[in-house]
Structure formats: structure tokens, C-alpha cells
Amino acid sequence: MHDVQPLDVRPLVEAVDSLADRFRSLPQSKLLGAVPGYASRAAAALDLARRLAESARAVEGGPERDFPDAGAFAAGDQLAVAGHDLAAALAALPEGAEVALPDGPAAVGEVLAGAVAAVRETAALCA
């Protein structure tokens, strides 16, 4: 019998922590500044946090939850919480597991890769 290796979620945690720290240090003028597709950088961060939280919910199989807008100055913290929740949910699954996403099942590795890509896209958008 062989041990099932947990998924390495460090790339997600590192990407989320880096972006969350960046949002925490932005001045108000930058947080509230518009970026393509969003009224502000804070709105882009909130959208990403909501998507990460929804992925965590799908991984955990729980009911839908509200993810409130706590304001521009909380964007970094909300992003960090959502990203860490998703990382913890993914780490609890074996590497070959599937996740029931709204648009169909996906391998846990695909969910992780998609989350990391989404964080990097938002980081680039909000640079």
C-alpha cells in the first residue's frame, strides 16, 4: 500500500500572500483607481476573492455562502482569507481527486492551477 501525497498548494499560498500584501500597502488613490473591467483595483481584488471562496466552497461541498464587500481597505485581507481557505480545502484532498465545479467536474490539480493563474492575472491587471 502506498501513501497518497497531498497536493502542494504552496504556489497558491505564495501568490495570494504576495498579492494580498501588495493590496494592503496600496494608497487609497491606487486602491480606488480603475483597471480594465473593474471600477477599481479593490473591486478586482474582491472579485478574485469571491471566485476563490466559491472554489473553496465547491471543493468542500458546502452550501453557497455570501462573500460581503468589506470595503477597499479590506481587499488584501479578504483576498488572503479566501486564498488560504481554498488552499486548505485543496490540501485536504488527494492529488487525483475531482471537484464538482458549477461548470462540471475538474481535477484538483486543475482547480489549483486555475486559482494560481487567476491570482497572477489579477496581479498583472492591478500592477
mmCIF file with all atom_site columns, C-alpha atoms in Angstrom:
data_model
loop_
_atom_site.group_PDB
_atom_site.id
_atom_site.type_symbol
_atom_site.label_atom_id
_atom_site.label_alt_id
_atom_site.label_comp_id
_atom_site.label_asym_id
_atom_site.label_entity_id
_atom_site.label_seq_id
_atom_site.pdbx_PDB_ins_code
_atom_site.Cartn_x
_atom_site.Cartn_y
_atom_site.Cartn_z
_atom_site.occupancy
_atom_site.B_iso_or_equiv
_atom_site.pdbx_formal_charge
_atom_site.auth_seq_id
_atom_site.auth_comp_id
_atom_site.auth_asym_id
_atom_site.auth_atom_id
_atom_site.pdbx_PDB_model_num
ATOM 1   C CA . MET A 1 1   ? 0.000   0.000  0.000   1.00 0.00 ? 1   MET A CA 1
ATOM 2   C CA . HIS A 1 2   ? 1.341   3.463  -0.842  1.00 0.00 ? 2   HIS A CA 1
ATOM 3   C CA . ASP A 1 3   ? 0.655   6.776  0.791   1.00 0.00 ? 3   ASP A CA 1
ATOM 4   C CA . VAL A 1 4   ? -1.401  9.295  -1.132  1.00 0.00 ? 4   VAL A CA 1
ATOM 5   C CA . GLN A 1 5   ? 0.544   12.512 -1.420  1.00 0.00 ? 5   GLN A CA 1
ATOM 6   C CA . PRO A 1 6   ? -1.284  15.717 -0.575  1.00 0.00 ? 6   PRO A CA 1
ATOM 7   C CA . LEU A 1 7   ? -1.417  18.391 -3.224  1.00 0.00 ? 7   LEU A CA 1
ATOM 8   C CA . ASP A 1 8   ? 1.345   21.001 -2.968  1.00 0.00 ? 8   ASP A CA 1
ATOM 9   C CA . VAL A 1 9   ? -0.629  24.207 -2.503  1.00 0.00 ? 9   VAL A CA 1
ATOM 10  C CA . ARG A 1 10  ? 2.418   26.418 -1.837  1.00 0.00 ? 10  ARG A CA 1
ATOM 11  C CA . PRO A 1 11  ? 2.225   28.130 -5.251  1.00 0.00 ? 11  PRO A CA 1
ATOM 12  C CA . LEU A 1 12  ? -1.304  29.321 -4.431  1.00 0.00 ? 12  LEU A CA 1
ATOM 13  C CA . VAL A 1 13  ? -0.441  30.432 -0.902  1.00 0.00 ? 13  VAL A CA 1
ATOM 14  C CA . GLU A 1 14  ? 2.648   32.304 -2.095  1.00 0.00 ? 14  GLU A CA 1
ATOM 15  C CA . ALA A 1 15  ? 0.803   34.016 -4.975  1.00 0.00 ? 15  ALA A CA 1
ATOM 16  C CA . VAL A 1 16  ? -2.121  35.009 -2.731  1.00 0.00 ? 16  VAL A CA 1
ATOM 17  C CA . ASP A 1 17  ? 0.132   36.260 0.072   1.00 0.00 ? 17  ASP A CA 1
ATOM 18  C CA . SER A 1 18  ? 2.186   38.348 -2.337  1.00 0.00 ? 18  SER A CA 1
ATOM 19  C CA . LEU A 1 19  ? -0.879  39.953 -3.930  1.00 0.00 ? 19  LEU A CA 1
ATOM 20  C CA . ALA A 1 20  ? -2.658  40.447 -0.598  1.00 0.00 ? 20  ALA A CA 1
ATOM 21  C CA . ASP A 1 21  ? 0.418   42.181 0.829   1.00 0.00 ? 21  ASP A CA 1
ATOM 22  C CA . ARG A 1 22  ? 0.547   44.411 -2.230  1.00 0.00 ? 22  ARG A CA 1
ATOM 23  C CA . PHE A 1 23  ? -3.103  45.408 -1.768  1.00 0.00 ? 23  PHE A CA 1
ATOM 24  C CA . ARG A 1 24  ? -2.551  46.075 1.937   1.00 0.00 ? 24  ARG A CA 1
ATOM 25  C CA . SER A 1 25  ? 0.200   48.569 1.093   1.00 0.00 ? 25  SER A CA 1
ATOM 26  C CA . LEU A 1 26  ? -1.585  50.440 -1.703  1.00 0.00 ? 26  LEU A CA 1
ATOM 27  C CA . PRO A 1 27  ? -2.595  54.039 -1.032  1.00 0.00 ? 27  PRO A CA 1
ATOM 28  C CA . GLN A 1 28  ? -6.267  54.904 -1.301  1.00 0.00 ? 28  GLN A CA 1
ATOM 29  C CA . SER A 1 29  ? -5.784  56.566 -4.683  1.00 0.00 ? 29  SER A CA 1
ATOM 30  C CA . LYS A 1 30  ? -4.405  53.309 -6.138  1.00 0.00 ? 30  LYS A CA 1
ATOM 31  C CA . LEU A 1 31  ? -6.987  51.070 -4.408  1.00 0.00 ? 31  LEU A CA 1
ATOM 32  C CA . LEU A 1 32  ? -9.811  53.149 -5.834  1.00 0.00 ? 32  LEU A CA 1
ATOM 33  C CA . GLY A 1 33  ? -8.198  53.616 -9.251  1.00 0.00 ? 33  GLY A CA 1
ATOM 34  C CA . ALA A 1 34  ? -9.952  51.905 -12.147 1.00 0.00 ? 34  ALA A CA 1
ATOM 35  C CA . VAL A 1 35  ? -8.396  48.992 -14.034 1.00 0.00 ? 35  VAL A CA 1
ATOM 36  C CA . PRO A 1 36  ? -9.712  47.346 -17.222 1.00 0.00 ? 36  PRO A CA 1
ATOM 37  C CA . GLY A 1 37  ? -13.004 45.623 -16.476 1.00 0.00 ? 37  GLY A CA 1
ATOM 38  C CA . TYR A 1 38  ? -13.335 46.944 -12.908 1.00 0.00 ? 38  TYR A CA 1
ATOM 39  C CA . ALA A 1 39  ? -14.312 50.211 -11.287 1.00 0.00 ? 39  ALA A CA 1
ATOM 40  C CA . SER A 1 40  ? -11.259 49.905 -9.011  1.00 0.00 ? 40  SER A CA 1
ATOM 41  C CA . ARG A 1 41  ? -8.320  47.703 -8.063  1.00 0.00 ? 41  ARG A CA 1
ATOM 42  C CA . ALA A 1 42  ? -10.197 46.917 -4.854  1.00 0.00 ? 42  ALA A CA 1
ATOM 43  C CA . ALA A 1 43  ? -13.181 45.695 -6.918  1.00 0.00 ? 43  ALA A CA 1
ATOM 44  C CA . ALA A 1 44  ? -10.857 43.431 -8.923  1.00 0.00 ? 44  ALA A CA 1
ATOM 45  C CA . ALA A 1 45  ? -9.431  42.008 -5.679  1.00 0.00 ? 45  ALA A CA 1
ATOM 46  C CA . LEU A 1 46  ? -12.925 41.454 -4.274  1.00 0.00 ? 46  LEU A CA 1
ATOM 47  C CA . ASP A 1 47  ? -13.989 39.662 -7.453  1.00 0.00 ? 47  ASP A CA 1
ATOM 48  C CA . LEU A 1 48  ? -10.935 37.394 -7.218  1.00 0.00 ? 48  LEU A CA 1
ATOM 49  C CA . ALA A 1 49  ? -11.575 36.739 -3.517  1.00 0.00 ? 49  ALA A CA 1
ATOM 50  C CA . ARG A 1 50  ? -15.182 35.801 -4.300  1.00 0.00 ? 50  ARG A CA 1
ATOM 51  C CA . ARG A 1 51  ? -14.060 33.407 -7.060  1.00 0.00 ? 51  ARG A CA 1
ATOM 52  C CA . LEU A 1 52  ? -11.507 31.780 -4.751  1.00 0.00 ? 52  LEU A CA 1
ATOM 53  C CA . ALA A 1 53  ? -14.129 31.479 -1.996  1.00 0.00 ? 53  ALA A CA 1
ATOM 54  C CA . GLU A 1 54  ? -16.581 29.885 -4.442  1.00 0.00 ? 54  GLU A CA 1
ATOM 55  C CA . SER A 1 55  ? -13.913 27.387 -5.486  1.00 0.00 ? 55  SER A CA 1
ATOM 56  C CA . ALA A 1 56  ? -13.242 26.571 -1.824  1.00 0.00 ? 56  ALA A CA 1
ATOM 57  C CA . ARG A 1 57  ? -16.952 26.024 -1.288  1.00 0.00 ? 57  ARG A CA 1
ATOM 58  C CA . ALA A 1 58  ? -17.078 23.687 -4.296  1.00 0.00 ? 58  ALA A CA 1
ATOM 59  C CA . VAL A 1 59  ? -14.052 21.740 -3.034  1.00 0.00 ? 59  VAL A CA 1
ATOM 60  C CA . GLU A 1 60  ? -15.607 21.397 0.417   1.00 0.00 ? 60  GLU A CA 1
ATOM 61  C CA . GLY A 1 61  ? -19.050 20.593 -0.975  1.00 0.00 ? 61  GLY A CA 1
ATOM 62  C CA . GLY A 1 62  ? -20.742 23.101 1.298   1.00 0.00 ? 62  GLY A CA 1
ATOM 63  C CA . PRO A 1 63  ? -23.704 25.392 0.705   1.00 0.00 ? 63  PRO A CA 1
ATOM 64  C CA . GLU A 1 64  ? -23.384 28.689 -1.106  1.00 0.00 ? 64  GLU A CA 1
ATOM 65  C CA . ARG A 1 65  ? -22.231 31.498 1.132   1.00 0.00 ? 65  ARG A CA 1
ATOM 66  C CA . ASP A 1 66  ? -22.311 35.250 0.858   1.00 0.00 ? 66  ASP A CA 1
ATOM 67  C CA . PHE A 1 67  ? -18.925 36.948 0.469   1.00 0.00 ? 67  PHE A CA 1
ATOM 68  C CA . PRO A 1 68  ? -19.508 40.550 1.531   1.00 0.00 ? 68  PRO A CA 1
ATOM 69  C CA . ASP A 1 69  ? -17.728 43.655 0.327   1.00 0.00 ? 69  ASP A CA 1
ATOM 70  C CA . ALA A 1 70  ? -15.875 44.872 3.424   1.00 0.00 ? 70  ALA A CA 1
ATOM 71  C CA . GLY A 1 71  ? -14.546 47.961 1.640   1.00 0.00 ? 71  GLY A CA 1
ATOM 72  C CA . ALA A 1 72  ? -11.467 48.879 -0.341  1.00 0.00 ? 72  ALA A CA 1
ATOM 73  C CA . PHE A 1 73  ? -9.104  48.800 2.626   1.00 0.00 ? 73  PHE A CA 1
ATOM 74  C CA . ALA A 1 74  ? -10.068 45.186 3.429   1.00 0.00 ? 74  ALA A CA 1
ATOM 75  C CA . ALA A 1 75  ? -9.371  43.915 -0.107  1.00 0.00 ? 75  ALA A CA 1
ATOM 76  C CA . GLY A 1 76  ? -5.986  42.432 0.796   1.00 0.00 ? 76  GLY A CA 1
ATOM 77  C CA . ASP A 1 77  ? -7.303  40.710 3.896   1.00 0.00 ? 77  ASP A CA 1
ATOM 78  C CA . GLN A 1 78  ? -10.345 39.312 2.099   1.00 0.00 ? 78  GLN A CA 1
ATOM 79  C CA . LEU A 1 79  ? -8.114  38.021 -0.668  1.00 0.00 ? 79  LEU A CA 1
ATOM 80  C CA . ALA A 1 80  ? -5.779  36.366 1.844   1.00 0.00 ? 80  ALA A CA 1
ATOM 81  C CA . VAL A 1 81  ? -8.634  34.674 3.715   1.00 0.00 ? 81  VAL A CA 1
ATOM 82  C CA . ALA A 1 82  ? -10.276 33.344 0.557   1.00 0.00 ? 82  ALA A CA 1
ATOM 83  C CA . GLY A 1 83  ? -6.982  32.139 -0.893  1.00 0.00 ? 83  GLY A CA 1
ATOM 84  C CA . HIS A 1 84  ? -5.923  30.392 2.294   1.00 0.00 ? 84  HIS A CA 1
ATOM 85  C CA . ASP A 1 85  ? -9.359  28.770 2.640   1.00 0.00 ? 85  ASP A CA 1
ATOM 86  C CA . LEU A 1 86  ? -9.061  27.386 -0.886  1.00 0.00 ? 86  LEU A CA 1
ATOM 87  C CA . ALA A 1 87  ? -5.501  26.187 -0.264  1.00 0.00 ? 87  ALA A CA 1
ATOM 88  C CA . ALA A 1 88  ? -6.578  24.385 2.913   1.00 0.00 ? 88  ALA A CA 1
ATOM 89  C CA . ALA A 1 89  ? -9.556  22.772 1.153   1.00 0.00 ? 89  ALA A CA 1
ATOM 90  C CA . LEU A 1 90  ? -7.363  21.610 -1.747  1.00 0.00 ? 90  LEU A CA 1
ATOM 91  C CA . ALA A 1 91  ? -4.621  20.320 0.562   1.00 0.00 ? 91  ALA A CA 1
ATOM 92  C CA . ALA A 1 92  ? -7.176  18.095 2.295   1.00 0.00 ? 92  ALA A CA 1
ATOM 93  C CA . LEU A 1 93  ? -7.844  16.186 -0.953  1.00 0.00 ? 93  LEU A CA 1
ATOM 94  C CA . PRO A 1 94  ? -5.661  13.526 -2.561  1.00 0.00 ? 94  PRO A CA 1
ATOM 95  C CA . GLU A 1 95  ? -3.885  14.614 -5.727  1.00 0.00 ? 95  GLU A CA 1
ATOM 96  C CA . GLY A 1 96  ? -6.131  12.634 -8.102  1.00 0.00 ? 96  GLY A CA 1
ATOM 97  C CA . ALA A 1 97  ? -9.446  13.809 -6.628  1.00 0.00 ? 97  ALA A CA 1
ATOM 98  C CA . GLU A 1 98  ? -12.120 15.583 -8.641  1.00 0.00 ? 98  GLU A CA 1
ATOM 99  C CA . VAL A 1 99  ? -14.013 18.703 -7.636  1.00 0.00 ? 99  VAL A CA 1
ATOM 100 C CA . ALA A 1 100 ? -17.626 19.327 -8.640  1.00 0.00 ? 100 ALA A CA 1
ATOM 101 C CA . LEU A 1 101 ? -17.432 22.843 -10.082 1.00 0.00 ? 101 LEU A CA 1
ATOM 102 C CA . PRO A 1 102 ? -20.542 24.649 -11.362 1.00 0.00 ? 102 PRO A CA 1
ATOM 103 C CA . ASP A 1 103 ? -19.433 24.105 -14.978 1.00 0.00 ? 103 ASP A CA 1
ATOM 104 C CA . GLY A 1 104 ? -18.522 20.445 -14.479 1.00 0.00 ? 104 GLY A CA 1
ATOM 105 C CA . PRO A 1 105 ? -16.018 18.269 -12.644 1.00 0.00 ? 105 PRO A CA 1
ATOM 106 C CA . ALA A 1 106 ? -12.340 19.208 -12.604 1.00 0.00 ? 106 ALA A CA 1
ATOM 107 C CA . ALA A 1 107 ? -9.263  17.503 -11.244 1.00 0.00 ? 107 ALA A CA 1
ATOM 108 C CA . VAL A 1 108 ? -7.991  19.034 -8.033  1.00 0.00 ? 108 VAL A CA 1
ATOM 109 C CA . GLY A 1 109 ? -4.709  19.925 -9.778  1.00 0.00 ? 109 GLY A CA 1
ATOM 110 C CA . GLU A 1 110 ? -6.656  21.843 -12.425 1.00 0.00 ? 110 GLU A CA 1
ATOM 111 C CA . VAL A 1 111 ? -8.513  23.769 -9.738  1.00 0.00 ? 111 VAL A CA 1
ATOM 112 C CA . LEU A 1 112 ? -5.197  24.672 -8.112  1.00 0.00 ? 112 LEU A CA 1
ATOM 113 C CA . ALA A 1 113 ? -3.614  25.709 -11.419 1.00 0.00 ? 113 ALA A CA 1
ATOM 114 C CA . GLY A 1 114 ? -6.681  27.792 -12.309 1.00 0.00 ? 114 GLY A CA 1
ATOM 115 C CA . ALA A 1 115 ? -6.604  29.568 -8.955  1.00 0.00 ? 115 ALA A CA 1
ATOM 116 C CA . VAL A 1 116 ? -2.901  30.372 -9.265  1.00 0.00 ? 116 VAL A CA 1
ATOM 117 C CA . ALA A 1 117 ? -3.472  31.671 -12.801 1.00 0.00 ? 117 ALA A CA 1
ATOM 118 C CA . ALA A 1 118 ? -6.388  33.839 -11.618 1.00 0.00 ? 118 ALA A CA 1
ATOM 119 C CA . VAL A 1 119 ? -4.252  35.362 -8.854  1.00 0.00 ? 119 VAL A CA 1
ATOM 120 C CA . ARG A 1 120 ? -1.451  36.099 -11.315 1.00 0.00 ? 120 ARG A CA 1
ATOM 121 C CA . GLU A 1 121 ? -3.887  37.622 -13.831 1.00 0.00 ? 121 GLU A CA 1
ATOM 122 C CA . THR A 1 122 ? -5.317  39.921 -11.183 1.00 0.00 ? 122 THR A CA 1
ATOM 123 C CA . ALA A 1 123 ? -1.801  40.845 -10.047 1.00 0.00 ? 123 ALA A CA 1
ATOM 124 C CA . ALA A 1 124 ? -0.877  41.793 -13.612 1.00 0.00 ? 124 ALA A CA 1
ATOM 125 C CA . LEU A 1 125 ? -4.136  43.690 -14.115 1.00 0.00 ? 125 LEU A CA 1
ATOM 126 C CA . CYS A 1 126 ? -3.622  45.685 -10.925 1.00 0.00 ? 126 CYS A CA 1
ATOM 127 C CA . ALA A 1 127 ? 0.097   46.391 -11.353 1.00 0.00 ? 127 ALA A CA 1
#
